[in-house]
Amino acid sequence: QVQLVESGGGSVQAGGSLRLSCAASGYTYSSYCMGWFRQAPGKEREGVVCINMGGGSTYYADSVKGRFTTSQDNVKNTLYLQMNSLKPEDTAMYYCAASPARSCGTNWCLRAFAYNSWGQGTQVTVSS
């Protein structure tokens, strides 16, 4: 059974940075498509970035390109999301997710329906 545990959320002022972590267990970590999502109150869950854990290729939402970077540590089975130049509109609960697909498809990998394992989320709050 796949288990995902996020950490690293918090409160920062606009322009600040945070790094989120997602510790994964229960499957062959290096062979899947994983993603970071976020959900603000009253809004739908939004894909932030997806990553092919085998090859490392990434796909970012336009709203975070140039500001957010995802990376992986295959020894620690951990996925990271470095968030820089944070804006108040980045405020949300952030989730990591794992898809049963062995690689990310650009036409679906930022869509929540494609993922069947989710962490509990970590809150990010950005004040102006």
Tab-separated table of N, CA, C and O in Angstrom, residues 2-112:
chain	number	residue	atom	x	y	z
A	2	VAL	N	0.579	2.136	-0.913
A	2	VAL	CA	1.367	3.358	-1.028
A	2	VAL	C	1.041	4.297	0.125
A	2	VAL	O	-0.128	4.522	0.441
A	3	GLN	N	2.085	4.825	0.742
A	3	GLN	CA	1.903	5.833	1.785
A	3	GLN	C	2.727	7.061	1.438
A	3	GLN	O	3.906	6.949	1.089
A	4	LEU	N	2.086	8.216	1.544
A	4	LEU	CA	2.735	9.489	1.243
A	4	LEU	C	2.536	10.423	2.425
A	4	LEU	O	1.405	10.582	2.894
A	5	VAL	N	3.609	11.039	2.890
A	5	VAL	CA	3.532	11.927	4.039
A	5	VAL	C	4.226	13.231	3.692
A	5	VAL	O	5.444	13.260	3.485
A	6	GLU	N	3.441	14.324	3.658
A	6	GLU	CA	3.999	15.638	3.352
A	6	GLU	C	4.417	16.354	4.624
A	6	GLU	O	3.851	16.119	5.702
A	7	SER	N	5.367	17.255	4.468
A	7	SER	CA	5.785	18.112	5.567
A	7	SER	C	6.412	19.371	4.979
A	7	SER	O	6.683	19.435	3.782
A	8	GLY	N	6.639	20.361	5.837
A	8	GLY	CA	7.345	21.560	5.413
A	8	GLY	C	6.496	22.788	5.189
A	8	GLY	O	7.014	23.867	4.890
A	9	GLY	N	5.193	22.654	5.330
A	9	GLY	CA	4.336	23.809	5.155
A	9	GLY	C	4.513	24.816	6.283
A	9	GLY	O	5.187	24.550	7.280
A	10	GLY	N	3.917	25.987	6.117
A	10	GLY	CA	4.007	27.010	7.140
A	10	GLY	C	3.469	28.339	6.640
A	10	GLY	O	2.811	28.393	5.589
A	11	SER	N	3.769	29.375	7.390
A	11	SER	CA	3.318	30.720	7.043
A	11	SER	C	4.520	31.586	6.700
A	11	SER	O	5.488	31.625	7.460
A	12	VAL	N	4.436	32.267	5.563
A	12	VAL	CA	5.506	33.155	5.136
A	12	VAL	C	4.903	34.421	4.555
A	12	VAL	O	3.719	34.454	4.194
A	13	GLN	N	5.734	35.431	4.446
A	13	GLN	CA	5.294	36.650	3.783
A	13	GLN	C	5.534	36.525	2.284
A	13	GLN	O	6.359	35.725	1.828
A	14	ALA	N	4.804	37.332	1.547
A	14	ALA	CA	4.972	37.342	0.098
A	14	ALA	C	6.428	37.593	-0.265
A	14	ALA	O	7.097	38.426	0.354
A	15	GLY	N	6.900	36.833	-1.244
A	15	GLY	CA	8.298	36.925	-1.645
A	15	GLY	C	9.190	35.908	-0.969
A	15	GLY	O	10.342	35.723	-1.375
A	16	GLY	N	8.665	35.252	0.052
A	16	GLY	CA	9.442	34.273	0.789
A	16	GLY	C	9.476	32.919	0.113
A	16	GLY	O	8.944	32.737	-0.997
A	17	SER	N	10.109	31.963	0.798
A	17	SER	CA	10.294	30.618	0.247
A	17	SER	C	9.935	29.556	1.272
A	17	SER	O	10.033	29.784	2.486
A	18	LEU	N	9.538	28.416	0.761
A	18	LEU	CA	9.310	27.219	1.576
A	18	LEU	C	9.728	26.010	0.763
A	18	LEU	O	9.684	26.041	-0.479
A	19	ARG	N	10.125	24.950	1.446
A	19	ARG	CA	10.394	23.680	0.774
A	19	ARG	C	9.525	22.598	1.406
A	19	ARG	O	9.628	22.349	2.608
A	20	LEU	N	8.708	21.994	0.578
A	20	LEU	CA	7.866	20.894	1.015
A	20	LEU	C	8.559	19.572	0.724
A	20	LEU	O	9.295	19.452	-0.253
A	21	SER	N	8.273	18.584	1.572
A	21	SER	CA	8.797	17.236	1.379
A	21	SER	C	7.648	16.252	1.332
A	21	SER	O	6.619	16.469	1.979
A	22	CYS	N	7.851	15.183	0.587
A	22	CYS	CA	6.867	14.107	0.513
A	22	CYS	C	7.628	12.790	0.630
A	22	CYS	O	8.336	12.390	-0.301
A	23	ALA	N	7.494	12.140	1.765
A	23	ALA	CA	8.146	10.853	1.989
A	23	ALA	C	7.226	9.740	1.505
A	23	ALA	O	6.065	9.675	1.908
A	24	ALA	N	7.765	8.890	0.647
A	24	ALA	CA	6.967	7.850	0.017
A	24	ALA	C	7.421	6.464	0.460
A	24	ALA	O	8.617	6.231	0.671
A	25	SER	N	6.465	5.562	0.587
A	25	SER	CA	6.795	4.183	0.928
A	25	SER	C	5.727	3.260	0.371
A	25	SER	O	4.640	3.709	0.006
A	26	GLY	N	6.054	1.981	0.275
A	26	GLY	CA	5.062	0.994	-0.097
A	26	GLY	C	5.001	0.646	-1.568
A	26	GLY	O	4.143	-0.132	-1.978
A	27	TYR	N	5.900	1.190	-2.372
A	27	TYR	CA	5.912	0.836	-3.790
A	27	TYR	C	7.275	1.150	-4.357
A	27	TYR	O	8.125	1.723	-3.678
A	28	THR	N	7.462	0.803	-5.613
A	28	THR	CA	8.734	1.066	-6.275
A	28	THR	C	8.788	2.531	-6.664
A	28	THR	O	8.324	2.936	-7.718
A	29	TYR	N	9.299	3.310	-5.778
A	29	TYR	CA	9.266	4.765	-5.869
A	29	TYR	C	9.765	5.306	-7.187
A	29	TYR	O	9.232	6.269	-7.715
A	30	SER	N	10.784	4.717	-7.752
A	30	SER	CA	11.471	5.309	-8.898
A	30	SER	C	10.800	5.015	-10.227
A	30	SER	O	11.320	5.381	-11.269
A	31	SER	N	9.643	4.385	-10.215
A	31	SER	CA	9.056	3.953	-11.478
A	31	SER	C	7.694	4.557	-11.768
A	31	SER	O	6.960	4.042	-12.582
A	32	TYR	N	7.356	5.627	-11.123
A	32	TYR	CA	6.012	6.136	-11.252
A	32	TYR	C	5.971	7.618	-11.597
A	32	TYR	O	6.966	8.317	-11.531
A	33	CYS	N	4.773	8.049	-11.960
A	33	CYS	CA	4.482	9.459	-12.121
A	33	CYS	C	3.956	9.984	-10.792
A	33	CYS	O	3.029	9.416	-10.220
A	34	MET	N	4.558	11.040	-10.307
A	34	MET	CA	4.077	11.662	-9.073
A	34	MET	C	3.786	13.130	-9.331
A	34	MET	O	4.294	13.725	-10.277
A	35	GLY	N	2.971	13.693	-8.464
A	35	GLY	CA	2.600	15.086	-8.657
A	35	GLY	C	2.423	15.835	-7.359
A	35	GLY	O	2.235	15.228	-6.303
A	36	TRP	N	2.517	17.132	-7.462
A	36	TRP	CA	2.150	18.043	-6.378
A	36	TRP	C	0.878	18.769	-6.797
A	36	TRP	O	0.785	19.274	-7.930
A	37	PHE	N	-0.056	18.836	-5.872
A	37	PHE	CA	-1.317	19.523	-6.091
A	37	PHE	C	-1.561	20.492	-4.952
A	37	PHE	O	-0.939	20.393	-3.891
A	38	ARG	N	-2.491	21.393	-5.163
A	38	ARG	CA	-2.889	22.296	-4.084
A	38	ARG	C	-4.373	22.581	-4.184
A	38	ARG	O	-4.966	22.502	-5.263
A	39	GLN	N	-4.949	22.897	-3.033
A	39	GLN	CA	-6.373	23.199	-2.993
A	39	GLN	C	-6.619	24.305	-1.987
A	39	GLN	O	-6.312	24.155	-0.797
A	40	ALA	N	-7.156	25.394	-2.486
A	40	ALA	CA	-7.541	26.521	-1.630
A	40	ALA	C	-9.004	26.356	-1.247
A	40	ALA	O	-9.770	25.693	-1.964
A	41	PRO	N	-9.427	26.933	-0.136
A	41	PRO	CA	-10.825	26.806	0.289
A	41	PRO	C	-11.787	27.261	-0.804
A	41	PRO	O	-11.620	28.333	-1.398
A	42	GLY	N	-12.762	26.420	-1.080
A	42	GLY	CA	-13.773	26.764	-2.067
A	42	GLY	C	-13.358	26.583	-3.506
A	42	GLY	O	-14.115	26.905	-4.422
A	43	LYS	N	-12.137	26.070	-3.714
A	43	LYS	CA	-11.638	25.885	-5.079
A	43	LYS	C	-11.339	24.423	-5.353
A	43	LYS	O	-11.163	23.627	-4.423
A	44	GLU	N	-11.260	24.077	-6.624
A	44	GLU	CA	-10.912	22.715	-7.012
A	44	GLU	C	-9.421	22.454	-6.784
A	44	GLU	O	-8.613	23.377	-6.747
A	45	ARG	N	-9.115	21.165	-6.630
A	45	ARG	CA	-7.714	20.782	-6.499
A	45	ARG	C	-6.997	21.053	-7.821
A	45	ARG	O	-7.468	20.663	-8.884
A	46	GLU	N	-5.849	21.691	-7.712
A	46	GLU	CA	-5.114	22.183	-8.886
A	46	GLU	C	-3.752	21.512	-8.970
A	46	GLU	O	-3.025	21.457	-7.970
A	47	GLY	N	-3.403	21.022	-10.159
A	47	GLY	CA	-2.090	20.449	-10.350
A	47	GLY	C	-1.024	21.528	-10.399
A	47	GLY	O	-1.193	22.538	-11.087
A	48	VAL	N	0.063	21.319	-9.678
A	48	VAL	CA	1.166	22.269	-9.629
A	48	VAL	C	2.309	21.802	-10.525
A	48	VAL	O	2.824	22.552	-11.353
A	49	VAL	N	2.707	20.546	-10.342
A	49	VAL	CA	3.794	19.975	-11.132
A	49	VAL	C	3.672	18.464	-11.074
A	49	VAL	O	3.206	17.913	-10.081
A	50	CYS	N	4.067	17.798	-12.155
A	50	CYS	CA	4.188	16.348	-12.123
A	50	CYS	C	5.599	15.980	-12.578
A	50	CYS	O	6.256	16.746	-13.294
A	51	ILE	N	6.043	14.804	-12.157
A	51	ILE	CA	7.415	14.404	-12.437
A	51	ILE	C	7.469	12.913	-12.722
A	51	ILE	O	6.835	12.113	-12.021
A	52	ASN	N	8.197	12.549	-13.764
A	52	ASN	CA	8.495	11.160	-14.044
A	52	ASN	C	9.619	10.727	-13.117
A	52	ASN	O	10.756	11.163	-13.290
A	53	MET	N	9.316	9.894	-12.163
A	53	MET	CA	10.318	9.529	-11.173
A	53	MET	C	11.450	8.709	-11.789
A	53	MET	O	12.562	8.723	-11.289
A	54	GLY	N	11.182	8.016	-12.873
A	54	GLY	CA	12.238	7.245	-13.515
A	54	GLY	C	13.198	8.113	-14.307
A	54	GLY	O	14.402	7.972	-14.198
A	55	GLY	N	12.669	9.020	-15.096
A	55	GLY	CA	13.511	9.842	-15.961
A	55	GLY	C	13.759	11.248	-15.463
A	55	GLY	O	14.679	11.921	-15.913
A	56	GLY	N	12.917	11.726	-14.542
A	56	GLY	CA	13.118	13.056	-13.985
A	56	GLY	C	12.464	14.187	-14.734
A	56	GLY	O	12.539	15.340	-14.300
A	57	SER	N	11.822	13.907	-15.878
A	57	SER	CA	11.174	15.000	-16.614
A	57	SER	C	10.000	15.549	-15.813
A	57	SER	O	9.333	14.824	-15.083
A	58	THR	N	9.789	16.849	-15.943
A	58	THR	CA	8.780	17.543	-15.150
A	58	THR	C	7.869	18.377	-16.037
A	58	THR	O	8.260	18.796	-17.135
A	59	TYR	N	6.665	18.629	-15.529
A	59	TYR	CA	5.693	19.478	-16.208
A	59	TYR	C	5.071	20.381	-15.168
A	59	TYR	O	4.503	19.890	-14.201
A	60	TYR	N	5.185	21.694	-15.370
A	60	TYR	CA	4.723	22.664	-14.389
A	60	TYR	C	3.476	23.388	-14.873
A	60	TYR	O	3.316	23.682	-16.057
A	61	ALA	N	2.612	23.725	-13.928
A	61	ALA	CA	1.503	24.612	-14.233
A	61	ALA	C	2.054	25.997	-14.542
A	61	ALA	O	3.051	26.424	-13.962
A	62	ASP	N	1.399	26.698	-15.437
A	62	ASP	CA	1.868	28.032	-15.830
A	62	ASP	C	1.962	28.979	-14.638
A	62	ASP	O	2.835	29.841	-14.583
A	63	SER	N	1.079	28.797	-13.672
A	63	SER	CA	1.020	29.703	-12.530
A	63	SER	C	2.252	29.629	-11.635
A	63	SER	O	2.486	30.546	-10.832
A	64	VAL	N	3.037	28.552	-11.756
A	64	VAL	CA	4.198	28.396	-10.867
A	64	VAL	C	5.525	28.294	-11.616
A	64	VAL	O	6.586	28.228	-10.983
A	65	LYS	N	5.483	28.293	-12.928
A	65	LYS	CA	6.715	28.185	-13.709
A	65	LYS	C	7.682	29.301	-13.352
A	65	LYS	O	7.299	30.462	-13.251
A	66	GLY	N	8.931	28.917	-13.159
A	66	GLY	CA	9.953	29.893	-12.823
A	66	GLY	C	10.054	30.192	-11.341
A	66	GLY	O	11.018	30.837	-10.903
A	67	ARG	N	9.075	29.739	-10.559
A	67	ARG	CA	9.085	29.998	-9.113
A	67	ARG	C	9.201	28.714	-8.298
A	67	ARG	O	9.825	28.706	-7.243
A	68	PHE	N	8.589	27.649	-8.774
A	68	PHE	CA	8.584	26.377	-8.049
A	68	PHE	C	9.479	25.380	-8.789
A	68	PHE	O	9.530	25.367	-10.030
A	69	THR	N	10.134	24.525	-8.015
A	69	THR	CA	10.970	23.476	-8.588
A	69	THR	C	10.762	22.195	-7.798
A	69	THR	O	10.848	22.208	-6.560
A	70	THR	N	10.516	21.094	-8.499
A	70	THR	CA	10.410	19.818	-7.821
A	70	THR	C	11.673	19.006	-8.056
A	70	THR	O	12.326	19.142	-9.102
A	71	SER	N	12.033	18.205	-7.080
A	71	SER	CA	13.201	17.354	-7.193
A	71	SER	C	12.959	16.083	-6.403
A	71	SER	O	11.995	15.993	-5.645
A	72	GLN	N	13.844	15.112	-6.604
A	72	GLN	CA	13.651	13.821	-5.951
A	72	GLN	C	14.953	13.330	-5.350
A	72	GLN	O	16.033	13.637	-5.838
A	73	ASP	N	14.823	12.571	-4.286
A	73	ASP	CA	15.953	11.888	-3.675
A	73	ASP	C	15.582	10.422	-3.624
A	73	ASP	O	14.794	10.004	-2.765
A	74	ASN	N	16.120	9.641	-4.553
A	74	ASN	CA	15.730	8.236	-4.652
A	74	ASN	C	16.275	7.392	-3.517
A	74	ASN	O	15.762	6.312	-3.244
A	75	VAL	N	17.309	7.862	-2.859
A	75	VAL	CA	17.840	7.129	-1.704
A	75	VAL	C	16.877	7.254	-0.528
A	75	VAL	O	16.591	6.288	0.179
A	76	LYS	N	16.380	8.458	-0.341
A	76	LYS	CA	15.457	8.708	0.769
A	76	LYS	C	14.000	8.476	0.391
A	76	LYS	O	13.116	8.623	1.242
A	77	ASN	N	13.735	8.143	-0.871
A	77	ASN	CA	12.343	7.988	-1.341
A	77	ASN	C	11.519	9.225	-1.013
A	77	ASN	O	10.405	9.132	-0.483
A	78	THR	N	12.080	10.372	-1.312
A	78	THR	CA	11.433	11.621	-0.958
A	78	THR	C	11.365	12.553	-2.164
A	78	THR	O	12.323	12.665	-2.931
A	79	LEU	N	10.217	13.185	-2.298
A	79	LEU	CA	9.980	14.181	-3.342
A	79	LEU	C	9.937	15.547	-2.670
A	79	LEU	O	9.401	15.677	-1.561
A	80	TYR	N	10.498	16.542	-3.332
A	80	TYR	CA	10.552	17.885	-2.764
A	80	TYR	C	9.867	18.886	-3.682
A	80	TYR	O	9.813	18.700	-4.897
A	81	LEU	N	9.377	19.952	-3.080
A	81	LEU	CA	8.857	21.073	-3.857
A	81	LEU	C	9.435	22.343	-3.256
A	81	LEU	O	9.050	22.743	-2.149
A	82	GLN	N	10.368	22.954	-3.963
A	82	GLN	CA	10.951	24.218	-3.551
A	82	GLN	C	10.097	25.335	-4.120
A	82	GLN	O	9.917	25.424	-5.335
A	83	MET	N	9.596	26.189	-3.244
A	83	MET	CA	8.704	27.262	-3.655
A	83	MET	C	9.353	28.596	-3.320
A	83	MET	O	9.579	28.903	-2.142
A	84	ASN	N	9.649	29.369	-4.342
A	84	ASN	CA	10.268	30.686	-4.178
A	84	ASN	C	9.314	31.767	-4.659
A	84	ASN	O	8.344	31.504	-5.371
A	85	SER	N	9.612	32.991	-4.289
A	85	SER	CA	8.806	34.150	-4.705
A	85	SER	C	7.327	33.890	-4.473
A	85	SER	O	6.485	34.119	-5.352
A	86	LEU	N	7.018	33.423	-3.287
A	86	LEU	CA	5.627	33.043	-2.984
A	86	LEU	C	4.701	34.253	-3.013
A	86	LEU	O	5.090	35.375	-2.649
A	87	LYS	N	3.484	34.000	-3.444
A	87	LYS	CA	2.458	35.029	-3.554
A	87	LYS	C	1.273	34.647	-2.686
A	87	LYS	O	1.054	33.460	-2.411
A	88	PRO	N	0.457	35.615	-2.271
A	88	PRO	CA	-0.733	35.282	-1.488
A	88	PRO	C	-1.635	34.263	-2.187
A	88	PRO	O	-2.249	33.425	-1.521
A	89	GLU	N	-1.686	34.302	-3.500
A	89	GLU	CA	-2.536	33.350	-4.232
A	89	GLU	C	-1.979	31.933	-4.227
A	89	GLU	O	-2.645	31.004	-4.693
A	90	ASP	N	-0.777	31.734	-3.689
A	90	ASP	CA	-0.239	30.378	-3.514
A	90	ASP	C	-0.755	29.726	-2.234
A	90	ASP	O	-0.484	28.540	-1.989
A	91	THR	N	-1.477	30.469	-1.433
A	91	THR	CA	-2.020	29.935	-0.186
A	91	THR	C	-2.984	28.796	-0.475
A	91	THR	O	-3.939	28.951	-1.247
A	92	ALA	N	-2.713	27.636	0.122
A	92	ALA	CA	-3.528	26.442	-0.125
A	92	ALA	C	-2.995	25.291	0.724
A	92	ALA	O	-1.916	25.386	1.318
A	93	MET	N	-3.768	24.214	0.744
A	93	MET	CA	-3.266	22.934	1.250
A	93	MET	C	-2.537	22.263	0.090
A	93	MET	O	-3.103	22.169	-1.014
A	94	TYR	N	-1.330	21.828	0.340
A	94	TYR	CA	-0.520	21.194	-0.702
A	94	TYR	C	-0.449	19.693	-0.455
A	94	TYR	O	-0.199	19.254	0.677
A	95	TYR	N	-0.636	18.924	-1.531
A	95	TYR	CA	-0.642	17.473	-1.463
A	95	TYR	C	0.351	16.900	-2.458
A	95	TYR	O	0.504	17.432	-3.563
A	96	CYS	N	0.983	15.794	-2.090
A	96	CYS	CA	1.671	15.018	-3.104
A	96	CYS	C	0.815	13.801	-3.415
A	96	CYS	O	-0.006	13.370	-2.601
A	97	ALA	N	1.003	13.274	-4.608
A	97	ALA	CA	0.180	12.175	-5.074
A	97	ALA	C	0.988	11.263	-5.978
A	97	ALA	O	1.947	11.702	-6.630
A	98	ALA	N	0.588	9.997	-6.014
A	98	ALA	CA	1.242	9.014	-6.871
A	98	ALA	C	0.218	8.422	-7.827
A	98	ALA	O	-0.909	8.094	-7.422
A	99	SER	N	0.618	8.301	-9.072
A	99	SER	CA	-0.247	7.718	-10.091
A	99	SER	C	0.174	6.275	-10.349
A	99	SER	O	1.361	5.956	-10.247
A	100	PRO	N	-0.757	5.394	-10.706
A	100	PRO	CA	-0.366	4.036	-11.068
A	100	PRO	C	0.350	3.957	-12.414
A	100	PRO	O	0.939	2.925	-12.740
A	101	ALA	N	0.321	5.024	-13.175
A	101	ALA	CA	0.999	5.042	-14.466
A	101	ALA	C	2.513	5.058	-14.265
A	101	ALA	O	3.009	5.694	-13.338
A	102	ARG	N	3.215	4.368	-15.168
A	102	ARG	CA	4.672	4.281	-15.038
A	102	ARG	C	5.370	5.527	-15.548
A	102	ARG	O	6.553	5.719	-15.304
A	103	SER	N	4.665	6.382	-16.270
A	103	SER	CA	5.248	7.640	-16.708
A	103	SER	C	4.139	8.671	-16.848
A	103	SER	O	2.974	8.323	-17.008
A	104	CYS	N	4.505	9.925	-16.771
A	104	CYS	CA	3.538	11.014	-16.821
A	104	CYS	C	3.151	11.321	-18.265
A	104	CYS	O	4.009	11.395	-19.134
A	105	GLY	N	1.883	11.534	-18.479
A	105	GLY	CA	1.416	12.017	-19.760
A	105	GLY	C	1.108	13.491	-19.647
A	105	GLY	O	0.418	13.927	-18.717
A	106	THR	N	1.590	14.264	-20.593
A	106	THR	CA	1.428	15.708	-20.480
A	106	THR	C	-0.031	16.136	-20.569
A	106	THR	O	-0.381	17.226	-20.118
A	107	ASN	N	-0.873	15.294	-21.127
A	107	ASN	CA	-2.274	15.677	-21.251
A	107	ASN	C	-3.098	15.317	-20.026
A	107	ASN	O	-4.280	15.638	-19.956
A	108	TRP	N	-2.499	14.654	-19.026
A	108	TRP	CA	-3.269	14.305	-17.833
A	108	TRP	C	-2.528	14.463	-16.526
A	108	TRP	O	-3.138	14.397	-15.464
A	109	CYS	N	-1.240	14.639	-16.544
A	109	CYS	CA	-0.484	14.511	-15.295
A	109	CYS	C	-0.719	15.651	-14.311
A	109	CYS	O	-0.285	15.555	-13.158
A	110	LEU	N	-1.381	16.726	-14.712
A	110	LEU	CA	-1.748	17.776	-13.775
A	110	LEU	C	-3.226	17.700	-13.395
A	110	LEU	O	-3.790	18.651	-12.858
A	111	ARG	N	-3.844	16.557	-13.679
A	111	ARG	CA	-5.252	16.341	-13.355
A	111	ARG	C	-5.353	15.384	-12.188
A	111	ARG	O	-4.785	14.294	-12.201
A	112	ALA	N	-6.119	15.766	-11.176
A	112	ALA	CA	-6.190	14.978	-9.949
A	112	ALA	C	-6.755	13.582	-10.170
A	112	ALA	O	-6.382	12.641	-9.466
